[in-house]
Short mmCIF file of C-alpha atoms in Angstrom, two decimals:
data_model
loop_
_atom_site.label_atom_id
_atom_site.label_comp_id
_atom_site.label_asym_id
_atom_site.label_seq_id
_atom_site.Cartn_x
_atom_site.Cartn_y
_atom_site.Cartn_z
CA MET A 288 0.00 0.00 0.00
CA ILE A 289 1.41 3.38 -1.01
CA ARG A 290 1.28 6.01 1.68
CA GLN A 291 2.16 9.66 1.97
CA PRO A 292 4.54 10.56 4.81
CA THR A 293 2.90 11.92 7.97
CA PRO A 294 3.09 15.75 7.89
CA PRO A 295 5.38 17.42 10.48
CA LYS A 296 2.44 19.13 12.21
CA THR A 297 0.95 15.73 13.01
CA VAL A 298 4.32 14.17 13.82
CA PHE A 299 5.09 16.79 16.49
CA ALA A 300 1.50 17.34 17.70
CA TRP A 301 1.86 15.25 20.87
CA TRP A 302 5.25 16.79 21.74
CA ASN A 303 3.88 20.32 21.27
CA SER A 304 0.89 19.51 23.43
CA ALA A 305 3.06 17.89 26.13
CA LEU A 306 5.28 20.98 26.27
CA ARG A 307 2.22 23.04 27.14
CA ASP A 308 0.74 20.49 29.53
CA ALA A 309 2.90 17.85 31.18
CA ARG A 310 -0.19 15.75 31.92
CA THR A 311 -0.91 15.11 28.24
CA PRO A 312 -1.77 11.39 28.14
CA ARG A 313 0.89 9.11 26.67
CA HIS A 314 0.70 5.46 25.64
CA GLU A 315 3.52 3.07 26.40
CA SER A 316 3.89 1.52 22.96
CA GLU A 317 3.42 4.76 21.01
CA PRO A 318 6.54 6.93 21.12
CA GLN A 319 6.18 10.46 19.79
CA ALA A 320 8.73 12.52 17.89
CA GLY A 321 10.33 15.48 19.63
CA TYR A 322 13.10 16.64 21.94
CA TYR A 323 13.36 14.95 25.31
CA LYS A 324 15.55 14.49 28.35
CA ARG A 325 15.89 11.51 30.63
CA ARG A 326 18.01 10.14 33.45
CA MET A 327 20.01 6.94 33.10
CA VAL A 328 20.12 6.40 36.89
CA LYS A 329 18.31 7.86 39.90
CA HIS A 330 19.57 11.42 40.59
CA GLY A 331 21.77 11.10 37.52
CA PRO A 332 22.35 13.98 35.09
CA TRP A 333 19.73 14.84 32.50
CA VAL A 334 20.65 13.32 29.16
CA PRO A 335 19.24 14.93 26.00
CA LEU A 336 17.71 12.71 23.36
CA LYS A 337 15.64 13.08 20.23
CA ILE A 338 12.88 10.79 19.03
CA LEU A 339 12.61 10.91 15.27
CA LEU A 340 10.05 9.55 12.86
CA ILE A 341 12.08 7.89 10.12
CA GLN A 342 10.38 8.39 6.75
CA ILE A 343 12.04 6.79 3.71
CA THR A 344 10.45 8.32 0.62
CA ASP A 345 10.77 7.97 -3.10
CA PRO A 346 12.57 11.11 -4.35
CA ASP A 347 10.43 11.28 -7.47
CA THR A 348 6.94 10.68 -6.07
CA GLY A 349 7.49 11.69 -2.44
CA GLU A 350 5.67 8.53 -1.36
CA LEU A 351 6.83 6.25 1.43
CA THR A 352 8.86 3.31 0.21
CA GLU A 353 8.75 1.52 3.57
CA PRO A 354 6.69 1.87 6.76
CA GLU A 355 7.48 4.82 9.00
CA ARG A 356 9.28 3.95 12.22
CA TYR A 357 10.42 5.80 15.32
CA ALA A 358 14.08 5.96 16.36
CA ALA A 359 15.67 7.52 19.43
CA GLU A 360 18.98 9.34 19.07
CA GLN A 361 21.10 9.84 22.14
CA ASP A 362 24.77 10.71 22.31
CA GLY A 363 25.30 9.59 18.69
CA ALA A 364 23.56 6.24 19.14
CA SER A 365 20.27 5.29 17.50
CA PHE A 366 17.88 2.79 19.06
CA ASP A 367 14.24 1.77 19.48
CA PRO A 368 12.54 4.35 21.75
CA CYS A 369 9.69 2.05 22.89
CA PRO A 370 11.38 0.62 26.03
CA ILE A 371 12.50 4.03 27.34
CA TRP A 372 10.06 6.52 25.96
CA THR A 373 7.76 6.68 28.99
CA HIS A 374 10.77 7.87 31.04
CA CYS A 375 11.48 10.74 28.65
CA ARG A 376 10.40 14.28 29.53
CA PRO A 377 9.55 16.57 26.62
CA ILE A 378 11.71 19.70 26.43
CA THR A 379 11.88 22.62 24.02
CA ALA A 380 14.46 22.70 21.23
CA ASN A 381 16.31 25.48 23.07
CA GLU A 382 16.43 23.44 26.25
CA PHE A 383 17.69 20.48 24.25
CA HIS A 384 20.56 22.53 22.80
CA ASP A 385 21.36 24.05 26.22
CA LEU A 386 21.46 20.60 27.77
CA THR A 387 23.70 19.28 25.00
CA GLU A 388 26.03 22.26 25.54
CA ARG A 389 25.98 21.72 29.30
CA HIS A 390 27.09 18.13 28.78
CA ASN A 391 30.13 19.44 26.96
CA SER A 392 30.95 22.19 29.44
CA LEU A 393 30.18 20.60 32.81
CA PRO A 394 32.43 17.66 33.70
CA MET A 395 29.97 16.54 36.41
CA MET A 396 27.46 15.68 33.67
CA ALA A 397 29.83 13.46 31.74
CA ALA A 398 29.18 10.41 33.90
CA THR A 399 25.62 9.69 32.83
CA HIS A 400 25.35 6.51 34.90
CA ALA A 401 26.31 8.11 38.23
CA PRO A 402 24.27 10.47 40.47
CA VAL A 403 25.15 14.16 40.16
CA ASP A 404 26.78 15.53 43.30
CA LEU A 405 26.01 19.26 43.28
CA SER A 406 27.88 19.73 46.56
CA THR A 407 31.32 19.31 45.03
CA ASN A 408 31.40 22.01 42.36
CA PRO A 409 29.31 25.21 42.42
CA ILE A 410 27.27 25.87 39.29
CA ARG A 411 28.11 29.33 37.97
CA PRO A 412 25.52 31.72 36.46
CA GLY A 413 26.86 31.16 32.96
CA ALA A 414 26.95 27.36 33.20
CA MET B 8 58.07 -3.83 60.30
CA THR B 9 58.04 -0.29 58.97
CA GLU B 10 54.47 -0.34 57.71
CA GLN B 11 51.87 1.45 59.84
CA ASN B 12 48.91 -0.47 61.15
CA PRO B 13 45.85 1.43 59.76
CA ARG B 14 43.71 0.18 62.64
CA ALA B 15 46.02 1.66 65.29
CA PHE B 16 45.21 5.32 65.98
CA ILE B 17 44.33 7.44 69.00
CA GLY B 18 41.01 6.24 70.35
CA ALA B 19 41.05 3.08 68.21
CA ASN B 20 40.49 0.93 71.30
CA ASN B 21 37.23 2.85 71.88
CA PRO B 22 37.60 3.81 75.57
CA PRO B 23 34.39 4.59 77.52
CA PRO B 24 33.66 8.33 77.65
CA PHE B 25 33.69 8.31 81.49
CA ASP B 26 35.51 6.67 84.41
CA GLN B 27 33.54 3.49 85.12
CA ALA B 28 35.22 3.01 88.53
CA ALA B 29 34.11 6.51 89.67
CA VAL B 30 30.55 5.82 88.48
CA ASP B 31 30.50 2.49 90.33
CA ALA B 32 31.70 4.19 93.54
CA LEU B 33 28.99 6.90 93.27
CA ASN B 34 26.38 4.26 92.54
CA ALA B 35 27.39 2.28 95.63
CA GLU B 36 27.21 5.40 97.80
CA ALA B 37 23.79 6.31 96.40
CA GLY B 38 22.69 2.70 97.00
CA GLN B 39 23.16 3.11 100.74
CA PHE B 40 20.77 6.07 100.75
CA LEU B 41 18.27 4.17 98.64
CA ASP B 42 18.27 1.29 101.12
CA VAL B 43 17.66 3.62 104.06
CA ALA B 44 14.97 5.48 102.09
CA GLY B 45 13.03 2.21 102.00
CA GLU B 46 13.18 2.06 105.79
CA TRP B 47 11.88 5.64 106.11
CA ILE B 48 9.02 5.01 103.72
CA GLU B 49 8.17 1.77 105.49
CA ALA B 50 8.12 3.54 108.87
CA GLY B 51 5.53 5.95 107.43
CA GLU B 52 4.34 8.72 109.76
CA ILE B 53 6.66 10.54 112.16
CA THR B 54 5.62 10.51 115.82
CA ASP B 55 8.14 12.77 117.54
CA ASP B 56 10.40 15.72 116.85
CA GLY B 57 13.56 13.61 117.20
CA GLN B 58 12.48 11.38 114.27
CA ALA B 59 11.61 14.50 112.28
CA GLN B 60 15.12 15.88 112.90
CA ASN B 61 16.62 12.56 111.78
CA LEU B 62 14.54 12.56 108.62
CA ASN B 63 15.50 16.16 108.01
CA ASP B 64 19.18 15.16 108.19
CA PHE B 65 18.56 12.11 106.01
CA ILE B 66 16.96 14.28 103.33
CA ALA B 67 19.81 16.79 103.66
CA GLY B 68 22.27 13.88 103.19
CA VAL B 69 20.43 12.67 100.09
CA LYS B 70 20.53 16.19 98.67
CA LYS B 71 24.27 16.48 99.37
CA ARG B 72 24.88 13.07 97.76
CA LYS B 73 22.85 14.21 94.77
CA THR B 74 24.84 17.46 94.56
CA ALA B 75 28.14 15.57 94.81
CA THR B 76 27.04 13.12 92.10
CA ASP B 77 25.90 15.96 89.90
CA LYS B 78 29.20 17.76 90.43
CA ALA B 79 31.09 14.58 89.48
CA ARG B 80 28.86 14.28 86.39
CA ALA B 81 29.57 17.89 85.42
CA THR B 82 33.33 17.35 85.90
CA ALA B 83 33.28 14.16 83.82
CA LYS B 84 31.18 15.82 81.13
CA LYS B 85 33.17 19.07 80.92
CA PRO B 86 35.88 17.82 78.53
CA HIS B 87 33.14 16.52 76.23
CA ASP B 88 31.24 19.80 76.45
CA ASP B 89 34.45 21.71 75.72
CA ALA B 90 35.18 19.43 72.79
CA GLY B 91 31.58 19.85 71.61
CA LYS B 92 31.91 23.63 71.80
CA LEU B 93 35.11 23.47 69.75
CA VAL B 94 33.36 21.29 67.15
CA GLN B 95 30.42 23.73 67.05
CA ALA B 96 32.78 26.68 66.71
CA ALA B 97 34.61 24.97 63.85
CA TYR B 98 31.57 23.91 61.85
CA LYS B 99 28.85 26.45 62.64
CA PRO B 100 30.36 29.45 60.80
CA ILE B 101 30.57 27.43 57.57
CA ILE B 102 26.95 26.31 57.94
CA ALA B 103 25.87 29.88 58.77
CA LYS B 104 27.63 31.21 55.65
CA LEU B 105 26.01 28.58 53.42
CA GLU B 106 22.62 29.33 54.96
CA THR B 107 23.16 33.01 54.19
CA VAL B 108 23.97 32.11 50.59
CA VAL B 109 20.62 30.28 50.32
CA THR B 110 18.81 33.19 52.03
CA LYS B 111 20.30 35.69 49.60
CA THR B 112 19.96 33.67 46.37
CA ASN B 113 16.52 32.13 46.96
CA PRO B 114 14.69 35.48 46.49
CA ILE B 115 16.24 35.73 43.01
CA LEU B 116 14.67 32.38 42.11
CA THR B 117 11.39 33.40 43.80
CA THR B 118 11.27 36.60 41.72
CA TRP B 119 11.77 34.60 38.52
CA LEU B 120 9.08 32.06 39.49
CA GLN B 121 6.63 34.87 40.36
CA LYS B 122 7.34 36.51 36.98
CA LYS B 123 6.85 33.19 35.20
CA GLU B 124 3.63 32.53 37.13
CA ALA B 125 2.27 36.00 36.25
CA ALA B 126 3.03 35.38 32.55
CA ARG B 127 1.38 31.95 32.79
CA GLN B 128 -1.75 33.42 34.38
CA ALA B 129 -1.91 36.09 31.65
CA GLN B 130 -1.55 33.40 28.95
CA ILE B 131 -4.29 31.30 30.58
CA ARG B 132 -6.62 34.33 30.62
CA ARG B 133 -5.84 35.00 26.93
CA ASP B 134 -6.42 31.34 25.98
CA GLN B 135 -9.69 31.18 27.93
CA GLU B 136 -10.90 34.41 26.30
CA GLU B 137 -9.92 33.10 22.86
CA ALA B 138 -11.79 29.83 23.50
CA ARG B 139 -14.86 31.73 24.73
CA MET B 140 -14.88 33.95 21.60
CA ALA B 141 -14.46 30.90 19.36
CA GLN B 142 -17.38 29.16 21.09
CA GLN B 143 -19.58 32.26 20.67
CA GLU B 144 -18.62 32.53 16.99
CA ALA B 145 -19.39 28.83 16.41
CA ASP B 146 -22.78 29.24 18.12
CA ARG B 147 -23.55 32.30 15.98
CA LYS B 148 -22.59 30.46 12.77
CA GLU B 149 -24.65 27.43 13.72
CA ALA B 150 -27.72 29.56 14.48
CA ALA B 151 -27.33 31.42 11.17
CA ALA B 152 -26.93 28.15 9.21
CA LEU B 153 -30.02 26.68 10.89
CA ALA B 154 -32.03 29.81 10.06
CA ARG B 155 -31.27 29.56 6.35
CA ASN B 156 -31.42 25.71 6.20
CA ASP B 157 -27.76 25.59 5.16
CA ILE B 158 -26.62 22.00 5.83
CA SER B 159 -23.02 22.69 4.77
CA GLY B 160 -22.90 25.72 7.07
CA GLU B 161 -24.34 23.66 9.93
CA ILE B 162 -21.64 20.99 9.61
CA ASP B 163 -18.93 23.63 9.33
CA ALA B 164 -20.31 25.36 12.42
CA GLN B 165 -20.32 22.06 14.32
CA ALA B 166 -16.67 21.50 13.36
CA ALA B 167 -15.86 25.03 14.54
CA ARG B 168 -17.72 24.31 17.77
CA GLU B 169 -15.66 21.14 18.35
CA GLU B 170 -12.46 23.08 17.71
CA ALA B 171 -13.58 25.82 20.14
CA ASP B 172 -14.44 23.20 22.79
CA LYS B 173 -10.99 21.69 22.35
CA LEU B 174 -9.41 25.14 22.85
CA ALA B 175 -11.46 25.61 26.04
CA LYS B 176 -10.43 22.17 27.30
CA ASP B 177 -6.75 22.88 26.56
CA ALA B 178 -6.95 26.24 28.37
CA ASP B 179 -8.64 24.61 31.33
CA ARG B 180 -6.00 21.87 31.47
CA ALA B 181 -3.16 24.37 31.18
CA SER B 182 -4.60 26.34 34.11
CA LYS B 183 -4.11 23.30 36.35
CA THR B 184 -0.36 22.98 35.74
CA LYS B 185 2.19 24.49 38.14
CA THR B 186 4.98 26.96 37.49
CA ASN B 187 8.34 25.44 38.29
CA VAL B 188 12.05 25.49 37.52
CA ALA B 189 13.70 22.14 36.87
CA SER B 190 17.28 21.23 37.75
CA ALA B 191 19.76 22.17 35.01
CA THR B 192 21.93 19.13 35.58
CA GLY B 193 19.43 16.70 37.06
CA GLY B 194 21.11 16.68 40.46
CA GLY B 195 18.81 19.24 42.12
CA ARG B 196 15.13 19.17 42.89
CA THR B 197 12.49 21.06 40.92
CA ALA B 198 11.74 24.45 42.50
CA SER B 199 8.20 25.79 42.60
CA LEU B 200 6.23 28.44 44.41
CA ARG B 201 4.80 27.38 47.74
CA THR B 202 2.28 29.35 49.75
CA PHE B 203 3.38 30.38 53.24
CA VAL B 204 0.82 31.91 55.59
CA THR B 205 1.78 34.18 58.50
CA ALA B 206 -0.65 35.83 60.90
CA GLU B 207 -0.47 39.35 62.29
CA LEU B 208 -2.56 40.14 65.38
CA ASN B 209 -4.58 43.30 64.85
CA ASN B 210 -7.32 42.86 67.48
CA ALA B 211 -6.12 41.02 70.57
CA ARG B 212 -9.56 40.92 72.20
CA VAL B 213 -11.25 39.27 69.20
CA GLY B 214 -8.31 36.89 68.77
CA PHE B 215 -8.49 36.00 72.44
CA MET B 216 -12.22 35.25 72.19
CA HIS B 217 -11.59 33.05 69.15
CA TYR B 218 -8.97 30.95 70.95
CA ALA B 219 -10.55 31.19 74.43
CA GLU B 220 -10.94 27.39 74.72
CA HIS B 221 -7.58 26.49 73.19
CA PRO B 222 -5.43 24.45 75.63
CA ASP B 223 -2.26 26.27 74.52
CA LEU B 224 -3.79 29.64 75.35
CA ILE B 225 -5.02 28.32 78.70
CA ALA B 226 -1.52 27.01 79.52
CA CYS B 227 -0.06 30.40 78.52
CA LEU B 228 -2.52 32.26 80.79
CA VAL B 229 -1.80 29.91 83.72
CA SER B 230 1.93 30.48 83.23
CA LEU B 231 1.42 34.27 83.24
CA ALA B 232 -0.73 34.09 86.39
CA GLU B 233 1.78 31.87 88.24
CA ARG B 234 4.59 34.23 87.30
CA GLU B 235 2.61 37.18 88.65
CA ALA B 236 1.64 35.27 91.82
CA ARG B 237 5.30 34.43 92.52
CA ALA B 238 6.48 37.96 91.82
CA LYS B 239 7.88 40.13 94.62
CA GLY B 240 5.20 42.25 96.29
CA PHE B 241 2.33 39.96 95.41
CA ASP B 242 0.47 38.42 98.35
CA ALA B 243 -1.16 35.22 97.20
CA VAL B 244 -3.52 35.19 100.21
CA SER B 245 -4.89 38.72 100.02
CA ASP B 246 -4.25 39.69 96.37
CA ALA B 247 -6.22 38.20 93.49
CA ILE B 248 -5.77 37.74 89.74
CA PRO B 249 -9.05 38.16 87.79
CA GLY B 250 -10.20 34.85 86.34
CA PHE B 251 -7.87 32.71 88.47
CA THR B 252 -8.16 30.91 91.81
CA LEU B 253 -4.82 30.86 93.58
CA HIS B 254 -4.06 27.68 95.55
CA VAL B 255 -1.55 28.22 98.40
CA GLU B 256 0.24 25.06 99.49
CA ARG B 257 3.10 24.75 101.95
CA ARG B 258 5.74 22.02 101.49
CA ALA B 259 8.89 21.06 103.43
CA VAL B 260 12.05 22.19 101.66
#
């Protein structure tokens, strides 16, 4: 069956709604595209991740050549978002970029599998 | 054998914080008085002045023993108190400084949260107004379509109505969320505005009437009356405190 790719407005509808209202209902097996953050361990640093809707289309017709699928991208790795997506908190694109930058500038955020100890290094206003 | 034993350091053998032999001696001395106290209690009532004088001396002896024991306790405790004071003096200034940092920086965060909350409330009002206008417009369109038997217009108006209802629902849902500031790193807790209530007394008489039956207020009044009754110049037999009955009791001291 030939299908047109889902338009971006529909793809990001849930994420946009969840940004406005954190109590937007979510379903375990239905990941939604957008920018997110999550923790790998309890009290661990926030880790930015994206959930993308992969759409492979025919360049001539613009129609889908295979079924659409969701993929999570975190720290350069791509994986199935279903097992982790309910633990992801939607964030704005700006917050996503800030968080990515913070991971590069703050050494305490490098260890994603260890709790953050804020009592060792003070966070400066520009951090 | 040049290596140090890591388990051997001052205090590693965990000595007791007091002299057990001194405590045992004081306990034995107190025990004698406790034994004799049993005899006095067993004897019950005093029948002559000589017995009364003996009991008076016994009680005086118990008091002196108690004072001596308390003095020994204070002497044994003093090094610990001194050490405790040194520990307090070493740590407290750091804690006080850090507390001051929180006291001075928290208002900055509070100001930001209040600003964010005000903007959120304004946005909610705008969204609710927009939803209300959309609902009115949908109602108007539907009524107009019904009046001219316009089926297409009716269906369009119903769709507009559904959209307006969705806007109203979204605005209502958004009004229930809370303003907060999340942790930048993930290591801190989410900060939000919390309501703190403080009371200022502006009519003592009315306030007093309101809490007239409260046990805490009654205890406070009793304390004030007892303080006044014990004060110099107050005669508990002839003077009176309005609202109180003063009980005068005489005890041996």
